[in-house]
mmCIF file of N, CA and C in Angstrom:
data_model
loop_
_atom_site.group_PDB
_atom_site.id
_atom_site.type_symbol
_atom_site.label_atom_id
_atom_site.label_comp_id
_atom_site.label_asym_id
_atom_site.label_seq_id
_atom_site.Cartn_x
_atom_site.Cartn_y
_atom_site.Cartn_z
ATOM 1 N N UNK A 1 -68.512 -201.568 -75.216
ATOM 2 C CA UNK A 1 -69.057 -202.071 -73.972
ATOM 3 C C UNK A 1 -69.360 -200.983 -72.947
ATOM 4 N N UNK A 2 -69.044 -199.713 -73.178
ATOM 5 C CA UNK A 2 -69.329 -198.730 -72.123
ATOM 6 C C UNK A 2 -70.818 -198.622 -71.839
ATOM 7 N N UNK A 3 -71.144 -198.298 -70.584
ATOM 8 C CA UNK A 3 -72.514 -198.147 -70.119
ATOM 9 C C UNK A 3 -73.342 -199.398 -70.392
ATOM 10 N N UNK A 4 -72.902 -200.497 -69.798
ATOM 11 C CA UNK A 4 -73.589 -201.767 -70.029
ATOM 12 C C UNK A 4 -73.446 -202.707 -68.839
ATOM 13 N N UNK A 5 -74.276 -203.731 -68.851
ATOM 14 C CA UNK A 5 -74.230 -204.808 -67.886
ATOM 15 C C UNK A 5 -73.374 -205.907 -68.501
ATOM 16 N N UNK A 6 -72.347 -206.369 -67.799
ATOM 17 C CA UNK A 6 -71.384 -207.334 -68.338
ATOM 18 C C UNK A 6 -71.563 -208.677 -67.626
ATOM 19 N N UNK A 7 -71.461 -209.761 -68.384
ATOM 20 C CA UNK A 7 -71.424 -211.094 -67.778
ATOM 21 C C UNK A 7 -70.411 -211.951 -68.522
ATOM 22 N N UNK A 8 -69.965 -213.005 -67.873
ATOM 23 C CA UNK A 8 -68.990 -213.929 -68.453
ATOM 24 C C UNK A 8 -69.729 -215.195 -68.835
ATOM 25 N N UNK A 9 -69.636 -215.581 -70.091
ATOM 26 C CA UNK A 9 -70.312 -216.801 -70.518
ATOM 27 C C UNK A 9 -70.507 -216.872 -72.005
ATOM 28 N N UNK A 10 -71.602 -217.486 -72.394
ATOM 29 C CA UNK A 10 -71.931 -217.664 -73.801
ATOM 30 C C UNK A 10 -73.283 -217.021 -74.078
ATOM 31 N N UNK A 11 -73.440 -216.594 -75.300
ATOM 32 C CA UNK A 11 -74.722 -216.016 -75.719
ATOM 33 C C UNK A 11 -75.126 -216.694 -77.029
ATOM 34 N N UNK A 12 -75.780 -217.866 -76.925
ATOM 35 C CA UNK A 12 -76.152 -218.611 -78.126
ATOM 36 C C UNK A 12 -77.108 -217.852 -79.046
ATOM 37 N N UNK A 13 -77.979 -217.039 -78.458
ATOM 38 C CA UNK A 13 -78.895 -216.229 -79.273
ATOM 39 C C UNK A 13 -79.078 -214.891 -78.573
ATOM 40 N N UNK A 14 -79.768 -213.995 -79.217
ATOM 41 C CA UNK A 14 -79.992 -212.678 -78.643
ATOM 42 C C UNK A 14 -80.877 -212.747 -77.400
ATOM 43 N N UNK A 15 -81.667 -213.810 -77.270
ATOM 44 C CA UNK A 15 -82.589 -213.940 -76.154
ATOM 45 C C UNK A 15 -82.128 -214.929 -75.086
ATOM 46 N N UNK A 16 -80.944 -215.483 -75.246
ATOM 47 C CA UNK A 16 -80.486 -216.514 -74.321
ATOM 48 C C UNK A 16 -79.026 -216.265 -73.939
ATOM 49 N N UNK A 17 -78.702 -216.552 -72.670
ATOM 50 C CA UNK A 17 -77.317 -216.455 -72.225
ATOM 51 C C UNK A 17 -77.041 -217.543 -71.196
ATOM 52 N N UNK A 18 -75.819 -218.030 -71.209
ATOM 53 C CA UNK A 18 -75.360 -219.027 -70.249
ATOM 54 C C UNK A 18 -74.189 -218.413 -69.499
ATOM 55 N N UNK A 19 -74.376 -218.209 -68.203
ATOM 56 C CA UNK A 19 -73.335 -217.595 -67.391
ATOM 57 C C UNK A 19 -72.362 -218.684 -66.959
ATOM 58 N N UNK A 20 -71.077 -218.450 -67.231
ATOM 59 C CA UNK A 20 -70.050 -219.452 -66.945
ATOM 60 C C UNK A 20 -69.155 -219.091 -65.770
ATOM 61 N N UNK A 21 -69.205 -217.858 -65.323
ATOM 62 C CA UNK A 21 -68.346 -217.449 -64.213
ATOM 63 C C UNK A 21 -68.769 -216.106 -63.664
ATOM 64 N N UNK A 22 -68.200 -215.750 -62.526
ATOM 65 C CA UNK A 22 -68.493 -214.477 -61.892
ATOM 66 C C UNK A 22 -67.309 -213.533 -62.095
ATOM 67 N N UNK A 23 -67.582 -212.268 -62.361
ATOM 68 C CA UNK A 23 -66.479 -211.326 -62.538
ATOM 69 C C UNK A 23 -65.705 -211.132 -61.230
ATOM 70 N N UNK A 24 -64.401 -210.979 -61.366
ATOM 71 C CA UNK A 24 -63.535 -210.759 -60.219
ATOM 72 C C UNK A 24 -62.697 -209.517 -60.470
ATOM 73 N N UNK A 25 -61.801 -209.223 -59.562
ATOM 74 C CA UNK A 25 -60.994 -208.006 -59.654
ATOM 75 C C UNK A 25 -60.194 -207.967 -60.952
ATOM 76 N N UNK A 26 -59.612 -209.094 -61.340
ATOM 77 C CA UNK A 26 -58.828 -209.141 -62.579
ATOM 78 C C UNK A 26 -59.695 -208.811 -63.796
ATOM 79 N N UNK A 27 -60.916 -209.302 -63.809
ATOM 80 C CA UNK A 27 -61.841 -208.990 -64.905
ATOM 81 C C UNK A 27 -62.133 -207.492 -64.958
ATOM 82 N N UNK A 28 -62.322 -206.885 -63.791
ATOM 83 C CA UNK A 28 -62.582 -205.446 -63.745
ATOM 84 C C UNK A 28 -61.400 -204.669 -64.314
ATOM 85 N N UNK A 29 -60.176 -205.119 -64.009
ATOM 86 C CA UNK A 29 -58.991 -204.460 -64.573
ATOM 87 C C UNK A 29 -58.953 -204.581 -66.089
ATOM 88 N N UNK A 30 -59.216 -205.788 -66.585
ATOM 89 C CA UNK A 30 -59.202 -205.990 -68.037
ATOM 90 C C UNK A 30 -60.263 -205.151 -68.735
ATOM 91 N N UNK A 31 -61.450 -205.127 -68.172
ATOM 92 C CA UNK A 31 -62.549 -204.404 -68.801
ATOM 93 C C UNK A 31 -62.370 -202.887 -68.734
ATOM 94 N N UNK A 32 -61.697 -202.409 -67.695
ATOM 95 C CA UNK A 32 -61.545 -200.960 -67.543
ATOM 96 C C UNK A 32 -60.476 -200.374 -68.467
ATOM 97 N N UNK A 33 -59.604 -201.230 -68.990
ATOM 98 C CA UNK A 33 -58.576 -200.743 -69.917
ATOM 99 C C UNK A 33 -59.201 -200.509 -71.280
ATOM 100 N N UNK A 34 -58.828 -199.429 -71.900
ATOM 101 C CA UNK A 34 -59.395 -199.120 -73.220
ATOM 102 C C UNK A 34 -58.931 -200.116 -74.270
ATOM 103 N N UNK A 35 -57.779 -200.720 -74.065
ATOM 104 C CA UNK A 35 -57.241 -201.660 -75.048
ATOM 105 C C UNK A 35 -57.625 -203.091 -74.706
ATOM 106 N N UNK A 36 -58.827 -203.276 -74.187
ATOM 107 C CA UNK A 36 -59.303 -204.625 -73.850
ATOM 108 C C UNK A 36 -59.286 -205.505 -75.094
ATOM 109 N N UNK A 37 -58.649 -206.643 -74.986
ATOM 110 C CA UNK A 37 -58.527 -207.565 -76.108
ATOM 111 C C UNK A 37 -59.635 -208.594 -76.023
ATOM 112 N N UNK A 38 -60.590 -208.608 -76.954
ATOM 113 C CA UNK A 38 -61.749 -209.507 -76.851
ATOM 114 C C UNK A 38 -61.426 -210.984 -76.991
ATOM 115 N N UNK A 39 -60.230 -211.337 -77.421
ATOM 116 C CA UNK A 39 -59.920 -212.755 -77.611
ATOM 117 C C UNK A 39 -59.288 -213.371 -76.370
ATOM 118 N N UNK A 40 -59.619 -212.855 -75.182
ATOM 119 C CA UNK A 40 -59.087 -213.445 -73.962
ATOM 120 C C UNK A 40 -59.745 -214.801 -73.724
ATOM 121 N N UNK A 41 -59.235 -215.545 -72.749
ATOM 122 C CA UNK A 41 -59.767 -216.893 -72.509
ATOM 123 C C UNK A 41 -61.188 -216.854 -71.954
ATOM 124 N N UNK A 42 -61.610 -215.733 -71.408
ATOM 125 C CA UNK A 42 -62.990 -215.586 -70.943
ATOM 126 C C UNK A 42 -63.767 -214.772 -71.961
ATOM 127 N N UNK A 43 -65.005 -215.131 -72.171
ATOM 128 C CA UNK A 43 -65.791 -214.353 -73.124
ATOM 129 C C UNK A 43 -66.740 -213.440 -72.357
ATOM 130 N N UNK A 44 -66.507 -212.151 -72.500
ATOM 131 C CA UNK A 44 -67.340 -211.139 -71.874
ATOM 132 C C UNK A 44 -68.455 -210.759 -72.846
ATOM 133 N N UNK A 45 -69.644 -210.647 -72.323
ATOM 134 C CA UNK A 45 -70.781 -210.210 -73.124
ATOM 135 C C UNK A 45 -71.419 -209.028 -72.414
ATOM 136 N N UNK A 46 -71.995 -208.148 -73.198
ATOM 137 C CA UNK A 46 -72.582 -206.960 -72.592
ATOM 138 C C UNK A 46 -74.022 -206.766 -73.036
ATOM 139 N N UNK A 47 -74.782 -206.156 -72.168
ATOM 140 C CA UNK A 47 -76.152 -205.756 -72.463
ATOM 141 C C UNK A 47 -76.177 -204.245 -72.271
ATOM 142 N N UNK A 48 -76.328 -203.479 -73.348
ATOM 143 C CA UNK A 48 -76.258 -202.010 -73.241
ATOM 144 C C UNK A 48 -77.398 -201.437 -72.401
ATOM 145 N N UNK A 49 -77.065 -200.392 -71.624
ATOM 146 C CA UNK A 49 -78.068 -199.728 -70.802
ATOM 147 C C UNK A 49 -78.990 -198.828 -71.620
ATOM 148 N N UNK A 50 -78.594 -198.497 -72.834
ATOM 149 C CA UNK A 50 -79.440 -197.599 -73.610
ATOM 150 C C UNK A 50 -80.714 -198.282 -74.115
ATOM 151 N N UNK A 51 -80.767 -199.617 -74.010
ATOM 152 C CA UNK A 51 -82.012 -200.301 -74.351
ATOM 153 C C UNK A 51 -83.071 -199.899 -73.326
ATOM 154 N N UNK A 52 -84.312 -199.895 -73.734
ATOM 155 C CA UNK A 52 -85.355 -199.406 -72.842
ATOM 156 C C UNK A 52 -85.492 -200.258 -71.581
ATOM 157 N N UNK A 53 -85.601 -201.560 -71.705
ATOM 158 C CA UNK A 53 -85.721 -202.442 -70.544
ATOM 159 C C UNK A 53 -85.210 -203.822 -70.940
ATOM 160 N N UNK A 54 -84.430 -204.409 -70.067
ATOM 161 C CA UNK A 54 -83.938 -205.766 -70.294
ATOM 162 C C UNK A 54 -84.429 -206.625 -69.142
ATOM 163 N N UNK A 55 -85.099 -207.721 -69.463
ATOM 164 C CA UNK A 55 -85.574 -208.667 -68.454
ATOM 165 C C UNK A 55 -84.877 -209.992 -68.680
ATOM 166 N N UNK A 56 -84.270 -210.495 -67.622
ATOM 167 C CA UNK A 56 -83.548 -211.770 -67.687
ATOM 168 C C UNK A 56 -84.284 -212.754 -66.783
ATOM 169 N N UNK A 57 -84.709 -213.875 -67.347
ATOM 170 C CA UNK A 57 -85.369 -214.919 -66.565
ATOM 171 C C UNK A 57 -84.300 -215.892 -66.094
ATOM 172 N N UNK A 58 -84.272 -216.170 -64.808
ATOM 173 C CA UNK A 58 -83.271 -217.068 -64.227
ATOM 174 C C UNK A 58 -83.946 -218.396 -63.926
ATOM 175 N N UNK A 59 -83.538 -219.439 -64.646
ATOM 176 C CA UNK A 59 -84.199 -220.744 -64.538
ATOM 177 C C UNK A 59 -84.031 -221.385 -63.165
ATOM 178 N N UNK A 60 -82.825 -221.297 -62.582
ATOM 179 C CA UNK A 60 -82.547 -221.996 -61.321
ATOM 180 C C UNK A 60 -83.474 -221.559 -60.196
ATOM 181 N N UNK A 61 -83.805 -220.282 -60.153
ATOM 182 C CA UNK A 61 -84.634 -219.770 -59.059
ATOM 183 C C UNK A 61 -86.024 -219.363 -59.522
ATOM 184 N N UNK A 62 -86.300 -219.524 -60.805
ATOM 185 C CA UNK A 62 -87.570 -219.126 -61.406
ATOM 186 C C UNK A 62 -87.912 -217.679 -61.029
ATOM 187 N N UNK A 63 -86.939 -216.815 -61.225
ATOM 188 C CA UNK A 63 -87.121 -215.407 -60.900
ATOM 189 C C UNK A 63 -86.704 -214.562 -62.100
ATOM 190 N N UNK A 64 -86.929 -213.272 -61.990
ATOM 191 C CA UNK A 64 -86.566 -212.350 -63.067
ATOM 192 C C UNK A 64 -85.638 -211.278 -62.552
ATOM 193 N N UNK A 65 -84.773 -210.820 -63.436
ATOM 194 C CA UNK A 65 -83.798 -209.787 -63.136
ATOM 195 C C UNK A 65 -84.022 -208.689 -64.166
ATOM 196 N N UNK A 66 -84.469 -207.521 -63.722
ATOM 197 C CA UNK A 66 -84.752 -206.415 -64.640
ATOM 198 C C UNK A 66 -83.649 -205.374 -64.579
ATOM 199 N N UNK A 67 -83.301 -204.857 -65.723
ATOM 200 C CA UNK A 67 -82.308 -203.797 -65.838
ATOM 201 C C UNK A 67 -82.967 -202.676 -66.635
ATOM 202 N N UNK A 68 -83.100 -201.511 -65.981
ATOM 203 C CA UNK A 68 -83.807 -200.407 -66.627
ATOM 204 C C UNK A 68 -83.195 -199.088 -66.154
ATOM 205 N N UNK A 69 -82.593 -198.336 -67.064
ATOM 206 C CA UNK A 69 -81.998 -197.027 -66.757
ATOM 207 C C UNK A 69 -81.114 -197.077 -65.512
ATOM 208 N N UNK A 70 -80.089 -197.887 -65.515
ATOM 209 C CA UNK A 70 -79.114 -198.016 -64.424
ATOM 210 C C UNK A 70 -79.729 -198.508 -63.125
ATOM 211 N N UNK A 71 -80.876 -199.107 -63.198
ATOM 212 C CA UNK A 71 -81.527 -199.660 -62.024
ATOM 213 C C UNK A 71 -81.629 -201.167 -62.204
ATOM 214 N N UNK A 72 -81.233 -201.913 -61.197
ATOM 215 C CA UNK A 72 -81.311 -203.371 -61.240
ATOM 216 C C UNK A 72 -82.353 -203.822 -60.231
ATOM 217 N N UNK A 73 -83.251 -204.694 -60.665
ATOM 218 C CA UNK A 73 -84.336 -205.144 -59.809
ATOM 219 C C UNK A 73 -84.476 -206.652 -59.939
ATOM 220 N N UNK A 74 -84.574 -207.317 -58.818
ATOM 221 C CA UNK A 74 -84.756 -208.763 -58.784
ATOM 222 C C UNK A 74 -86.185 -209.048 -58.338
ATOM 223 N N UNK A 75 -86.922 -209.815 -59.152
ATOM 224 C CA UNK A 75 -88.322 -210.134 -58.860
ATOM 225 C C UNK A 75 -88.414 -211.627 -58.559
ATOM 226 N N UNK A 76 -88.937 -211.937 -57.391
ATOM 227 C CA UNK A 76 -89.052 -213.336 -56.970
ATOM 228 C C UNK A 76 -90.049 -214.085 -57.824
ATOM 229 N N UNK A 77 -89.790 -215.372 -57.960
ATOM 230 C CA UNK A 77 -90.709 -216.245 -58.685
ATOM 231 C C UNK A 77 -91.704 -216.860 -57.733
ATOM 232 N N UNK A 78 -91.982 -218.153 -57.929
ATOM 233 C CA UNK A 78 -92.966 -218.851 -57.104
ATOM 234 C C UNK A 78 -92.486 -219.023 -55.663
ATOM 235 N N UNK A 79 -91.213 -219.303 -55.488
ATOM 236 C CA UNK A 79 -90.708 -219.466 -54.123
ATOM 237 C C UNK A 79 -89.897 -218.235 -53.738
ATOM 238 N N UNK A 80 -89.961 -217.837 -52.479
ATOM 239 C CA UNK A 80 -89.208 -216.653 -52.054
ATOM 240 C C UNK A 80 -87.703 -216.917 -52.116
ATOM 241 N N UNK A 81 -86.962 -215.886 -52.476
ATOM 242 C CA UNK A 81 -85.507 -215.988 -52.546
ATOM 243 C C UNK A 81 -84.902 -215.639 -51.197
ATOM 244 N N UNK A 82 -83.891 -216.392 -50.820
ATOM 245 C CA UNK A 82 -83.166 -216.029 -49.610
ATOM 246 C C UNK A 82 -82.217 -214.880 -49.944
ATOM 247 N N UNK A 83 -81.702 -214.255 -48.931
ATOM 248 C CA UNK A 83 -80.739 -213.173 -49.148
ATOM 249 C C UNK A 83 -79.508 -213.704 -49.873
ATOM 250 N N UNK A 84 -79.114 -214.916 -49.540
ATOM 251 C CA UNK A 84 -77.946 -215.538 -50.178
ATOM 252 C C UNK A 84 -78.199 -215.792 -51.664
ATOM 253 N N UNK A 85 -79.409 -216.248 -52.022
ATOM 254 C CA UNK A 85 -79.761 -216.471 -53.432
ATOM 255 C C UNK A 85 -79.723 -215.170 -54.217
ATOM 256 N N UNK A 86 -80.294 -214.121 -53.652
ATOM 257 C CA UNK A 86 -80.316 -212.819 -54.326
ATOM 258 C C UNK A 86 -78.895 -212.291 -54.513
ATOM 259 N N UNK A 87 -78.093 -212.410 -53.485
ATOM 260 C CA UNK A 87 -76.705 -211.961 -53.554
ATOM 261 C C UNK A 87 -75.957 -212.738 -54.631
ATOM 262 N N UNK A 88 -76.215 -214.048 -54.709
ATOM 263 C CA UNK A 88 -75.554 -214.891 -55.693
ATOM 264 C C UNK A 88 -75.927 -214.482 -57.121
ATOM 265 N N UNK A 89 -77.151 -214.072 -57.346
ATOM 266 C CA UNK A 89 -77.578 -213.633 -58.674
ATOM 267 C C UNK A 89 -76.859 -212.350 -59.066
ATOM 268 N N UNK A 90 -76.805 -211.377 -58.155
ATOM 269 C CA UNK A 90 -76.164 -210.099 -58.461
ATOM 270 C C UNK A 90 -74.655 -210.230 -58.681
ATOM 271 N N UNK A 91 -74.020 -211.234 -58.075
ATOM 272 C CA UNK A 91 -72.574 -211.391 -58.247
ATOM 273 C C UNK A 91 -72.195 -211.933 -59.625
ATOM 274 N N UNK A 92 -73.166 -212.315 -60.443
ATOM 275 C CA UNK A 92 -72.885 -212.798 -61.796
ATOM 276 C C UNK A 92 -72.632 -211.673 -62.790
ATOM 277 N N UNK A 93 -72.893 -210.442 -62.395
ATOM 278 C CA UNK A 93 -72.835 -209.324 -63.328
ATOM 279 C C UNK A 93 -71.889 -208.237 -62.847
ATOM 280 N N UNK A 94 -71.344 -207.514 -63.805
ATOM 281 C CA UNK A 94 -70.561 -206.312 -63.530
ATOM 282 C C UNK A 94 -71.234 -205.177 -64.278
ATOM 283 N N UNK A 95 -71.067 -203.979 -63.792
ATOM 284 C CA UNK A 95 -71.636 -202.807 -64.446
ATOM 285 C C UNK A 95 -70.478 -201.958 -64.949
ATOM 286 N N UNK A 96 -70.517 -201.645 -66.226
ATOM 287 C CA UNK A 96 -69.466 -200.833 -66.817
ATOM 288 C C UNK A 96 -70.045 -199.485 -67.200
ATOM 289 N N UNK A 97 -69.413 -198.435 -66.693
ATOM 290 C CA UNK A 97 -69.821 -197.072 -66.992
ATOM 291 C C UNK A 97 -68.570 -196.326 -67.429
ATOM 292 N N UNK A 98 -68.518 -195.983 -68.720
ATOM 293 C CA UNK A 98 -67.313 -195.408 -69.342
ATOM 294 C C UNK A 98 -66.147 -196.370 -69.127
ATOM 295 N N UNK A 99 -65.119 -195.973 -68.372
ATOM 296 C CA UNK A 99 -64.006 -196.903 -68.149
ATOM 297 C C UNK A 99 -63.974 -197.399 -66.706
ATOM 298 N N UNK A 100 -65.090 -197.270 -65.989
ATOM 299 C CA UNK A 100 -65.195 -197.743 -64.612
ATOM 300 C C UNK A 100 -66.025 -199.017 -64.582
ATOM 301 N N UNK A 101 -65.548 -199.990 -63.828
ATOM 302 C CA UNK A 101 -66.252 -201.268 -63.710
ATOM 303 C C UNK A 101 -66.572 -201.514 -62.241
ATOM 304 N N UNK A 102 -67.827 -201.850 -61.970
ATOM 305 C CA UNK A 102 -68.278 -202.133 -60.612
ATOM 306 C C UNK A 102 -68.839 -203.544 -60.583
ATOM 307 N N UNK A 103 -68.498 -204.269 -59.531
ATOM 308 C CA UNK A 103 -69.058 -205.614 -59.384
ATOM 309 C C UNK A 103 -69.204 -205.922 -57.906
ATOM 310 N N UNK A 104 -70.058 -206.871 -57.614
ATOM 311 C CA UNK A 104 -70.309 -207.318 -56.253
ATOM 312 C C UNK A 104 -69.654 -208.670 -56.096
ATOM 313 N N UNK A 105 -68.990 -208.891 -54.979
ATOM 314 C CA UNK A 105 -68.316 -210.180 -54.802
ATOM 315 C C UNK A 105 -68.462 -210.678 -53.373
ATOM 316 N N UNK A 106 -68.366 -211.991 -53.231
ATOM 317 C CA UNK A 106 -68.345 -212.621 -51.918
ATOM 318 C C UNK A 106 -66.927 -212.545 -51.391
ATOM 319 N N UNK A 107 -66.796 -212.259 -50.131
ATOM 320 C CA UNK A 107 -65.474 -212.309 -49.510
ATOM 321 C C UNK A 107 -65.213 -213.762 -49.154
ATOM 322 N N UNK A 108 -64.161 -214.308 -49.684
ATOM 323 C CA UNK A 108 -63.872 -215.730 -49.443
ATOM 324 C C UNK A 108 -63.113 -215.950 -48.147
ATOM 325 N N UNK A 109 -62.700 -214.864 -47.547
ATOM 326 C CA UNK A 109 -61.994 -214.996 -46.279
ATOM 327 C C UNK A 109 -62.975 -215.387 -45.187
ATOM 328 N N UNK A 110 -62.553 -216.306 -44.384
ATOM 329 C CA UNK A 110 -63.394 -216.696 -43.263
ATOM 330 C C UNK A 110 -63.055 -215.797 -42.082
ATOM 331 N N UNK A 111 -64.050 -215.535 -41.302
ATOM 332 C CA UNK A 111 -63.815 -214.702 -40.134
ATOM 333 C C UNK A 111 -62.923 -215.440 -39.152
ATOM 334 N N UNK A 112 -62.024 -214.702 -38.590
ATOM 335 C CA UNK A 112 -61.089 -215.289 -37.630
ATOM 336 C C UNK A 112 -61.718 -215.217 -36.246
ATOM 337 N N UNK A 113 -61.811 -216.365 -35.620
ATOM 338 C CA UNK A 113 -62.354 -216.415 -34.269
ATOM 339 C C UNK A 113 -61.197 -216.367 -33.287
ATOM 340 N N UNK A 114 -61.326 -215.521 -32.322
ATOM 341 C CA UNK A 114 -60.301 -215.470 -31.293
ATOM 342 C C UNK A 114 -60.515 -216.625 -30.333
ATOM 343 N N UNK A 115 -59.427 -217.307 -30.045
ATOM 344 C CA UNK A 115 -59.514 -218.417 -29.103
ATOM 345 C C UNK A 115 -59.466 -217.891 -27.681
ATOM 346 N N UNK A 116 -60.183 -218.554 -26.825
ATOM 347 C CA UNK A 116 -60.069 -218.222 -25.413
ATOM 348 C C UNK A 116 -58.863 -218.966 -24.863
ATOM 349 N N UNK A 117 -58.129 -218.288 -24.010
ATOM 350 C CA UNK A 117 -56.965 -218.936 -23.418
ATOM 351 C C UNK A 117 -57.437 -219.994 -22.434
ATOM 352 N N UNK A 118 -56.708 -221.083 -22.409
ATOM 353 C CA UNK A 118 -57.089 -222.188 -21.534
ATOM 354 C C UNK A 118 -56.950 -221.779 -20.073
ATOM 355 N N UNK A 119 -55.820 -221.251 -19.716
ATOM 356 C CA UNK A 119 -55.587 -220.809 -18.339
ATOM 357 C C UNK A 119 -55.267 -219.322 -18.343
ATOM 358 N N UNK A 120 -56.275 -218.480 -18.278
ATOM 359 C CA UNK A 120 -55.977 -217.050 -18.290
ATOM 360 C C UNK A 120 -55.235 -216.633 -17.026
ATOM 361 N N UNK A 121 -54.376 -215.632 -17.175
ATOM 362 C CA UNK A 121 -53.595 -215.160 -16.032
ATOM 363 C C UNK A 121 -54.484 -214.296 -15.149
ATOM 364 N N UNK A 122 -54.298 -214.451 -13.868
ATOM 365 C CA UNK A 122 -55.016 -213.622 -12.899
ATOM 366 C C UNK A 122 -54.023 -212.651 -12.303
ATOM 367 N N UNK A 123 -54.392 -211.405 -12.278
ATOM 368 C CA UNK A 123 -53.553 -210.397 -11.650
ATOM 369 C C UNK A 123 -54.175 -210.053 -10.304
ATOM 370 N N UNK A 124 -53.348 -210.066 -9.295
ATOM 371 C CA UNK A 124 -53.830 -209.756 -7.956
ATOM 372 C C UNK A 124 -53.134 -208.503 -7.445
ATOM 373 N N UNK A 125 -53.844 -207.706 -6.739
ATOM 374 C CA UNK A 125 -53.267 -206.527 -6.106
ATOM 375 C C UNK A 125 -53.640 -206.556 -4.636
ATOM 376 N N UNK A 126 -52.702 -206.260 -3.786
ATOM 377 C CA UNK A 126 -53.013 -206.206 -2.367
ATOM 378 C C UNK A 126 -52.095 -205.200 -1.686
ATOM 379 N N UNK A 127 -52.533 -204.733 -0.562
ATOM 380 C CA UNK A 127 -51.749 -203.788 0.235
ATOM 381 C C UNK A 127 -51.220 -204.521 1.445
ATOM 382 N N UNK A 128 -50.021 -204.158 1.825
ATOM 383 C CA UNK A 128 -49.476 -204.715 3.055
ATOM 384 C C UNK A 128 -50.073 -203.923 4.214
ATOM 385 N N UNK A 129 -50.585 -204.622 5.125
ATOM 386 C CA UNK A 129 -51.181 -203.926 6.266
ATOM 387 C C UNK A 129 -50.300 -204.114 7.498
ATOM 388 N N UNK A 130 -50.268 -203.080 8.296
ATOM 389 C CA UNK A 130 -49.486 -203.141 9.540
ATOM 390 C C UNK A 130 -50.266 -203.924 10.580
ATOM 391 N N UNK A 131 -49.565 -204.775 11.270
ATOM 392 C CA UNK A 131 -50.212 -205.568 12.312
ATOM 393 C C UNK A 131 -49.881 -205.022 13.659
#
């Protein structure tokens, strides 16, 4: 699997793939170990980078995803892709180079909003004046 594009899912044929999940930190740890056991509960599939060009057609967005010499390119279909759609497509894949694994992920943490205090304290300063 070194130097390849990795996805989690099924590969019914050489020209078809069904993505079943997005790689996460635990997947990166498993893939980066040299003793990766292929019979894990998730099935990892790879597309080697040494192939001249790999084009993946994405049915949901009617777009294409090209992989060519360590370059990833997303080509819009009939309708323009939002930034969120494009980000969602890229998060389905991990890139493995030797024993290093890189992946893009959504942060599931919600931003914390600071509450405004209901009755903020007022500080007053004054000088005593001689009368």
